[in-house]
Structures are given as structure tokens and as C-alpha cells.
Tab-separated table of C-alpha atoms in Angstrom:
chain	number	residue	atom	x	y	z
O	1	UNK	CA	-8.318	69.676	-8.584
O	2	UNK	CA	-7.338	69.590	-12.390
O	3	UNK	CA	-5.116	72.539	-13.478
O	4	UNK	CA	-5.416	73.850	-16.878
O	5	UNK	CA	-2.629	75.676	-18.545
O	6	UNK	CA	-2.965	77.169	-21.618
O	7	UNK	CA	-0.145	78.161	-23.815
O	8	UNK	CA	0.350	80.481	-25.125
O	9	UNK	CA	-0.466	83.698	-22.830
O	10	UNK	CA	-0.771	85.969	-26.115
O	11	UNK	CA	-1.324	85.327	-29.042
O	12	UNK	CA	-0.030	87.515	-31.949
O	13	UNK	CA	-1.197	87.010	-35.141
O	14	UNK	CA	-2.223	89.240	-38.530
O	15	UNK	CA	-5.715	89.198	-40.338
O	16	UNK	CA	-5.623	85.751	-42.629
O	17	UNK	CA	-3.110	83.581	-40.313
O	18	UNK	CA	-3.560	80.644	-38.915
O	19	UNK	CA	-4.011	80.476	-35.067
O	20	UNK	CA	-2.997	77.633	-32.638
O	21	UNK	CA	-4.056	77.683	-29.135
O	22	UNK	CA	-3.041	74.611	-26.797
O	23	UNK	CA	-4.367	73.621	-23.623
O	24	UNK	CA	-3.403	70.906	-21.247
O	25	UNK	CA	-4.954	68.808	-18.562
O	26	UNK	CA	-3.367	68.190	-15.140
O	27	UNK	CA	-4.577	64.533	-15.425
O	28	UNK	CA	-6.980	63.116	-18.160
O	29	UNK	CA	-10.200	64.814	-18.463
O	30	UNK	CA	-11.331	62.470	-21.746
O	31	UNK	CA	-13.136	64.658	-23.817
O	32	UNK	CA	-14.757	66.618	-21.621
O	33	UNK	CA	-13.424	69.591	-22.842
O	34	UNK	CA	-14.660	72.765	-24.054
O	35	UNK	CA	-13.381	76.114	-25.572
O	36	UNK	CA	-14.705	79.742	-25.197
O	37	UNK	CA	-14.423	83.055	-26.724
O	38	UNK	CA	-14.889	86.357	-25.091
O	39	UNK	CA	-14.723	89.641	-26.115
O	40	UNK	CA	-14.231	92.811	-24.023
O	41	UNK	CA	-17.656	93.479	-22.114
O	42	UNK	CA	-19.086	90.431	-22.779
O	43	UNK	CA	-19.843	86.621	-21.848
O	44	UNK	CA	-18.215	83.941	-22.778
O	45	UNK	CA	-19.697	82.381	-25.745
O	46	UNK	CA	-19.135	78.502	-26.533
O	47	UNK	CA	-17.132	77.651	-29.425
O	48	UNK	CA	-15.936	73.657	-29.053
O	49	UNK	CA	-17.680	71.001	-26.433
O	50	UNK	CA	-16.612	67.269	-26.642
O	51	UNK	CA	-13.175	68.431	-27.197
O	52	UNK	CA	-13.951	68.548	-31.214
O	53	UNK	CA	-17.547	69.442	-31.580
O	54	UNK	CA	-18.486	73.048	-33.050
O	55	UNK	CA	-21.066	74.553	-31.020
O	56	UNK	CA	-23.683	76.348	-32.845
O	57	UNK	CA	-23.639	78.433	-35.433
O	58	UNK	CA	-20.070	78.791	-34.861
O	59	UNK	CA	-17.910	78.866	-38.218
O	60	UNK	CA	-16.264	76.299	-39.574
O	61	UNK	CA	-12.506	77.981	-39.417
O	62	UNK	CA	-12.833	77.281	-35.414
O	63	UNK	CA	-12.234	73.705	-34.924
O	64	UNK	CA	-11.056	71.662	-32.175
O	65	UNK	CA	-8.974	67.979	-31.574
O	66	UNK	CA	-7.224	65.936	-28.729
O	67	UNK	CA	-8.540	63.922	-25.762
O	68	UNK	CA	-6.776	62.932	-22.358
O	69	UNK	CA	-4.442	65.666	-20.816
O	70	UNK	CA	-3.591	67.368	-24.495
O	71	UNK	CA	-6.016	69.584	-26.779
O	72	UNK	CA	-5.620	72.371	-29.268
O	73	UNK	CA	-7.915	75.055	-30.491
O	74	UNK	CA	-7.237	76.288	-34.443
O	75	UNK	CA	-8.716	78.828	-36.109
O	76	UNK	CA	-7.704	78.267	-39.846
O	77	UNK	CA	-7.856	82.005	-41.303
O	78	UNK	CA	-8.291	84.543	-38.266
O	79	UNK	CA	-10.763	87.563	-39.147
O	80	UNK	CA	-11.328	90.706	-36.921
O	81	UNK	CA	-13.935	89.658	-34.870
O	82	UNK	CA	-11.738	86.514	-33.534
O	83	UNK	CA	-9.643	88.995	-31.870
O	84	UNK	CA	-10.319	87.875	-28.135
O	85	UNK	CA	-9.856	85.411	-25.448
O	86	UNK	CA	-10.157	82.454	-25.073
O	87	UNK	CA	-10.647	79.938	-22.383
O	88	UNK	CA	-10.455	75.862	-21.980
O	89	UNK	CA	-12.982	74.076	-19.614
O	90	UNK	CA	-12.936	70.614	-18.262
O	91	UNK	CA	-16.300	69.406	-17.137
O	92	UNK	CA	-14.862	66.014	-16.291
O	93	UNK	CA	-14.050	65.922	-12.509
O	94	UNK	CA	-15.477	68.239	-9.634
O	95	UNK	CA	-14.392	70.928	-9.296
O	96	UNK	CA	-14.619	72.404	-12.878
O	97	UNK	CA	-11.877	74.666	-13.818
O	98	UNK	CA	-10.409	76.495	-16.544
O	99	UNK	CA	-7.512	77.247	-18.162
O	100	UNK	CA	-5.771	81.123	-17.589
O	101	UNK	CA	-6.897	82.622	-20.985
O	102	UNK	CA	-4.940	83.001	-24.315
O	103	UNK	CA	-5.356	86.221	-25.697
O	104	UNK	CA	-5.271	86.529	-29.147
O	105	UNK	CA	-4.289	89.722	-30.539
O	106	UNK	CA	-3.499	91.297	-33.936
E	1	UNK	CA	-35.746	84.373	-27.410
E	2	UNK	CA	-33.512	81.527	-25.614
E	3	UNK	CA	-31.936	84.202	-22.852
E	4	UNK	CA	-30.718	84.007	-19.275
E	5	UNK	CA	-30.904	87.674	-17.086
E	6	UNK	CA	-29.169	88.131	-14.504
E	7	UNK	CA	-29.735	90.541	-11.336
E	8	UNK	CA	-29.428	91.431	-8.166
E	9	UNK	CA	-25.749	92.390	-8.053
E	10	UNK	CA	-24.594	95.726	-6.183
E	11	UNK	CA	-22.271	97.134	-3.890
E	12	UNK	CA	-21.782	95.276	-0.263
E	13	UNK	CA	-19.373	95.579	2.664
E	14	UNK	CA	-17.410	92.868	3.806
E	15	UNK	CA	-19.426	90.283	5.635
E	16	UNK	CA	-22.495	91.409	3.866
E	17	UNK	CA	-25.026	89.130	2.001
E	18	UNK	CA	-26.226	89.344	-1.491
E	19	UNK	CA	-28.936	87.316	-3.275
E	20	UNK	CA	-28.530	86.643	-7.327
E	21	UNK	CA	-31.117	85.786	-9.523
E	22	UNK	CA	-31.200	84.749	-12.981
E	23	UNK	CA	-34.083	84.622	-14.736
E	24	UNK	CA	-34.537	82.030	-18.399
E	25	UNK	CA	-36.464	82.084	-21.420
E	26	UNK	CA	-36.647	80.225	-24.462
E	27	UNK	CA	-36.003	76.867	-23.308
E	28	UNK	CA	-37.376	74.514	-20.828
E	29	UNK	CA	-35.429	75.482	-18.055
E	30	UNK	CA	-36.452	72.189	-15.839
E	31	UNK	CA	-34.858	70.201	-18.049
E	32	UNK	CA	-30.997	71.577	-17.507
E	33	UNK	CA	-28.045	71.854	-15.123
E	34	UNK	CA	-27.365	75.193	-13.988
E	35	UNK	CA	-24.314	77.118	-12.981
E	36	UNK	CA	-22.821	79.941	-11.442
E	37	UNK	CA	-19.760	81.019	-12.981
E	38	UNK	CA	-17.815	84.626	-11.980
E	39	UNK	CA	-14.811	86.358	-12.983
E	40	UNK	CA	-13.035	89.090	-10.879
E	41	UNK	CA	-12.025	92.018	-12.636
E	42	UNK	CA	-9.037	91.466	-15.413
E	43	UNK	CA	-9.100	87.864	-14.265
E	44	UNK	CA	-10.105	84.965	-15.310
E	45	UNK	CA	-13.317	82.456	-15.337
E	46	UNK	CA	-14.062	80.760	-12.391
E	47	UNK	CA	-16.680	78.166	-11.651
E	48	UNK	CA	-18.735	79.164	-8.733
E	49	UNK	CA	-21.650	76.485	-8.537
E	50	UNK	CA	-23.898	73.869	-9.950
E	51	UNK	CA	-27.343	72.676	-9.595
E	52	UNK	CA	-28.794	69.177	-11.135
E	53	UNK	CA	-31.963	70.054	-13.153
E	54	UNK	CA	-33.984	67.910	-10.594
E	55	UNK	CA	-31.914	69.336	-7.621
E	56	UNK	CA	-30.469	66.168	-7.189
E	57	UNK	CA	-27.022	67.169	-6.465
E	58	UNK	CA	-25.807	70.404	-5.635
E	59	UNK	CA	-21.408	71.198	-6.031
E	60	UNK	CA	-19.651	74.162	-4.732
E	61	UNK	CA	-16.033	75.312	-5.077
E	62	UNK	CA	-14.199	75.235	-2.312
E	63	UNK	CA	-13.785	78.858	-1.980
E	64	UNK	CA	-17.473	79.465	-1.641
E	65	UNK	CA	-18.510	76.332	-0.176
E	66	UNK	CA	-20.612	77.478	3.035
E	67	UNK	CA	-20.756	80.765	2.484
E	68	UNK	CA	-23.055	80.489	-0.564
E	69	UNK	CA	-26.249	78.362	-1.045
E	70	UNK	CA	-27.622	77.626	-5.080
E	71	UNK	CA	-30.996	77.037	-5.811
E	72	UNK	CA	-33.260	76.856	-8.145
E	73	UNK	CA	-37.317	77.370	-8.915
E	74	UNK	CA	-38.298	75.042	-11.944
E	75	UNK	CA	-41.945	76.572	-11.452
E	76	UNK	CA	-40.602	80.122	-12.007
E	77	UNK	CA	-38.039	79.595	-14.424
E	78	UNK	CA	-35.002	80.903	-11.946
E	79	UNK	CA	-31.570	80.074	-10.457
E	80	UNK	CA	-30.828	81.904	-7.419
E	81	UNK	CA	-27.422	82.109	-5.828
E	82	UNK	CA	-27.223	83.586	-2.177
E	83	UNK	CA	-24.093	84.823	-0.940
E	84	UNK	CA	-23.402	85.660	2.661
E	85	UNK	CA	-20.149	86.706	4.611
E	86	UNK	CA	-19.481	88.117	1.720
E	87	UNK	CA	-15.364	89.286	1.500
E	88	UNK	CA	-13.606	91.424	-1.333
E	89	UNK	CA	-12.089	88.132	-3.046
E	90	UNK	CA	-15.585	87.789	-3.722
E	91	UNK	CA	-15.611	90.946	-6.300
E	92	UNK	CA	-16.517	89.396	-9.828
E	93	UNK	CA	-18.715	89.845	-12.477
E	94	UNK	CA	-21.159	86.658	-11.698
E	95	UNK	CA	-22.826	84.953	-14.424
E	96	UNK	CA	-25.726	82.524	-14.867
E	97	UNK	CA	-24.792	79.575	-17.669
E	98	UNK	CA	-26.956	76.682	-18.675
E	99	UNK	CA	-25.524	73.348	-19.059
E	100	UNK	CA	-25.472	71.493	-22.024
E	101	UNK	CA	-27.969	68.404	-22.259
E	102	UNK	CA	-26.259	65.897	-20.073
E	103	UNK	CA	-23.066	67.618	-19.630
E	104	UNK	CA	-21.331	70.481	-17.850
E	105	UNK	CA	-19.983	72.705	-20.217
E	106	UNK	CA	-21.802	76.020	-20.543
E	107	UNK	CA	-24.300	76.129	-23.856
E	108	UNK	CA	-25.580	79.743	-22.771
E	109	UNK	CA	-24.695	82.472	-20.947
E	110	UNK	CA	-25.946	85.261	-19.255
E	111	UNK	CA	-24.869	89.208	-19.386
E	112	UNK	CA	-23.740	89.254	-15.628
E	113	UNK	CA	-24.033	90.767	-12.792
E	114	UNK	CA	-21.525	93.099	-10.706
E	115	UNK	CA	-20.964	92.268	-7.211
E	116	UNK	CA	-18.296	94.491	-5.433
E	117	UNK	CA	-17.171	93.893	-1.716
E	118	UNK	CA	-15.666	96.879	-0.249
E	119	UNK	CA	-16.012	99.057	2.932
């Protein structure tokens, strides 16, 4: 099974900043990697697939980069409603897993 | 409306059974992988299931495998996800998530549905 640690745990940042959330792969998972945000009370919602590829309708201050074992989640100028959690996936090898979370918090 | 509605959640005792259902709209549902995907309270996400649009392959995790059977009715629109000898691990919000075309991450997801084990 491929772990997925994200780093780090929380997150604290203020209205504005930048925001850099890292996740990495217990062996290479290529691209096949994809971020999530969710919100107390709700379902996930996709931000990143192929590692670097916005999802839809999904701002552009949300982008995503690396391949292999290594990948990163930035959000170039957080605003209130980014205030959440958020989750790596690898959909390269069965069974999929995901990383533990980063909460991002003001 | 492109949606996926869950149901069938509920309160069951240990070694009970449970059947899910999602219901989809707003796409053409034969067309995609589908997934279970559940998260105990405070937890985490965790990947529970998935089903080939064609049925074609079927993958579990190992902490459900043979205890819970996926399925799916391209006719009616529906993924199903019946869970038997249920236990109180098994506690989780359980959502419904569409696959992206010819890939596994998750595209669209579903509200949920509570499932609590627990005599």
C-alpha cells in the first residue's frame, strides 16, 4: 500500500498569505495525484487532478506541481473561504489512499 | 443538475447489514467509474470501493473486502454498496464519488450518508 503523508498537520496562515501544503508518496505514484478541499459539513470537492491540473471552476490562486513521490499544493493569496482541509489522493496503484489532512487555519 | 444522492444510511448493531444507494443525474452515468469513499467521524478519507463503468473489474480495501459487495445498475442510474457483518470501525460518513473520465480521482461527490454501528 502507498502511504501518504502530508506536512504540515496545520496550517496557520492570515487573510492575503501565501499557503504551501506538501504531500509525499511512499513510492512513485507519477502524476496520479489529486488534491481536495473540504469544509466542515461537507464533501470533498476536487481542486488539482494530474498532479497540476485545476479542476473546474476552481480559481486560479490554487495551483498544483511535482510528480513521483514529491508534490505541493499553493494557494497564492488565501481568502476566507480557503479556510479548510485538505487532502492528497493517489489513484496510481490499488489500493487508493490518501494523505492525513492539512488543516489550514487562520 | 450533474448530482449524486446518497441514502440508505442509519443506525445498525454490530454484525448487522446495511444497503447504500446512490442515485446520479446530470451525466451519463454508464459511462464512469464509481466509488465508495467514507470517513469516520473527525477522521480522515478513506477509499472504500470501486466499480469499472462496464463492471469489468470490481477493487475493495482490505478492510472491507468480503464483508461488502459494490454494484452498480447502468439502467437505473445507481451504485449500490451492501454492507454486512457490519462492526463499529465501520462508523463513517459514506460517500458516493464519480471518477474522472479514465482515471480514479473523484470529479464529483455526493452529500453522504451516516452509517453508525453500535449496540
Amino acid at each position: 500500500e502507498i502511504v501518504m503523508t502530508q506536512s504540515p498537520a496545520t496550517l496557520s496562515v492570515s487573510p492575503g498569505e501565501r499557503a504551501t501544503l506538501s504531500c509525499r508518496a511512499s513510492q512513485s505514484v507519477t502524476s496520479n495525484l489529486a488534491w481536495y478541499q473540504q469544509k466542515p459539513g461537507q464533501a470533498p470537492r476536487l481542486l488539482i487532478y494530474g498532479a497540476s491540473t485545476r479542476a473546474t471552476g476552481i480559481p486560479a490562486r490554487f495551483s498544483g506541481s511535482g510528480s513521483g513521490t514529491e508534490f505541493t499544493l499553493t494557494i497564492s493569496s488565501l481568502q476566507s473561504e480557503d479556510f479548510a482541509v485538505y487532502y492528497c489522493h493517489q489513484h496510481n496503484h490499488w489500493p487508493l489512499t490518501f494523505g492525513q489532512g492539512t488543516q489550514v487555519e487562520i | 443538475e450533474v448530482q449524486l444522492v446518497e441514502s440508505g444510511g442509519g443506525l445498525v448493531k454490530p454484525g448487522g447489514s446495511l444497503r447504500l444507494s446512490c442515485a446520479a443525474s446530470g451525466f451519463t452515468f454508464s459511462s464512469y467509474d464509481m466509488n465508495w469513499v467514507r470517513q469516520a467521524p473527525g477522521k480522515g478519507l478513506e477509499w472504500v470501493s470501486s466499480i469499472r463503468a462496464d463492471n469489468s473489474y470490481i477493487f475493495y480495501a482490505d478492510s472491507v473486502k468480503g464483508r461488502f459487495t459494490i454494484s452498480r445498475d447502468n439502467s437505473e442510474n445507481s451504485l449500490f454498496l451492501q454492507m454486512n457483518n457490519l462492526r463499529a470501525e465501520d462508523t463513517a460518513v459514506y460517500y458516493c464519488a464519480k471518477a474522472g473520465a479514465g482515471y480514479l480521482y473523484f470529479d464529483l461527490w455526493g452529500r453522504g450518508t451516516l452509517v453508525t454501528v453500535s449496540s
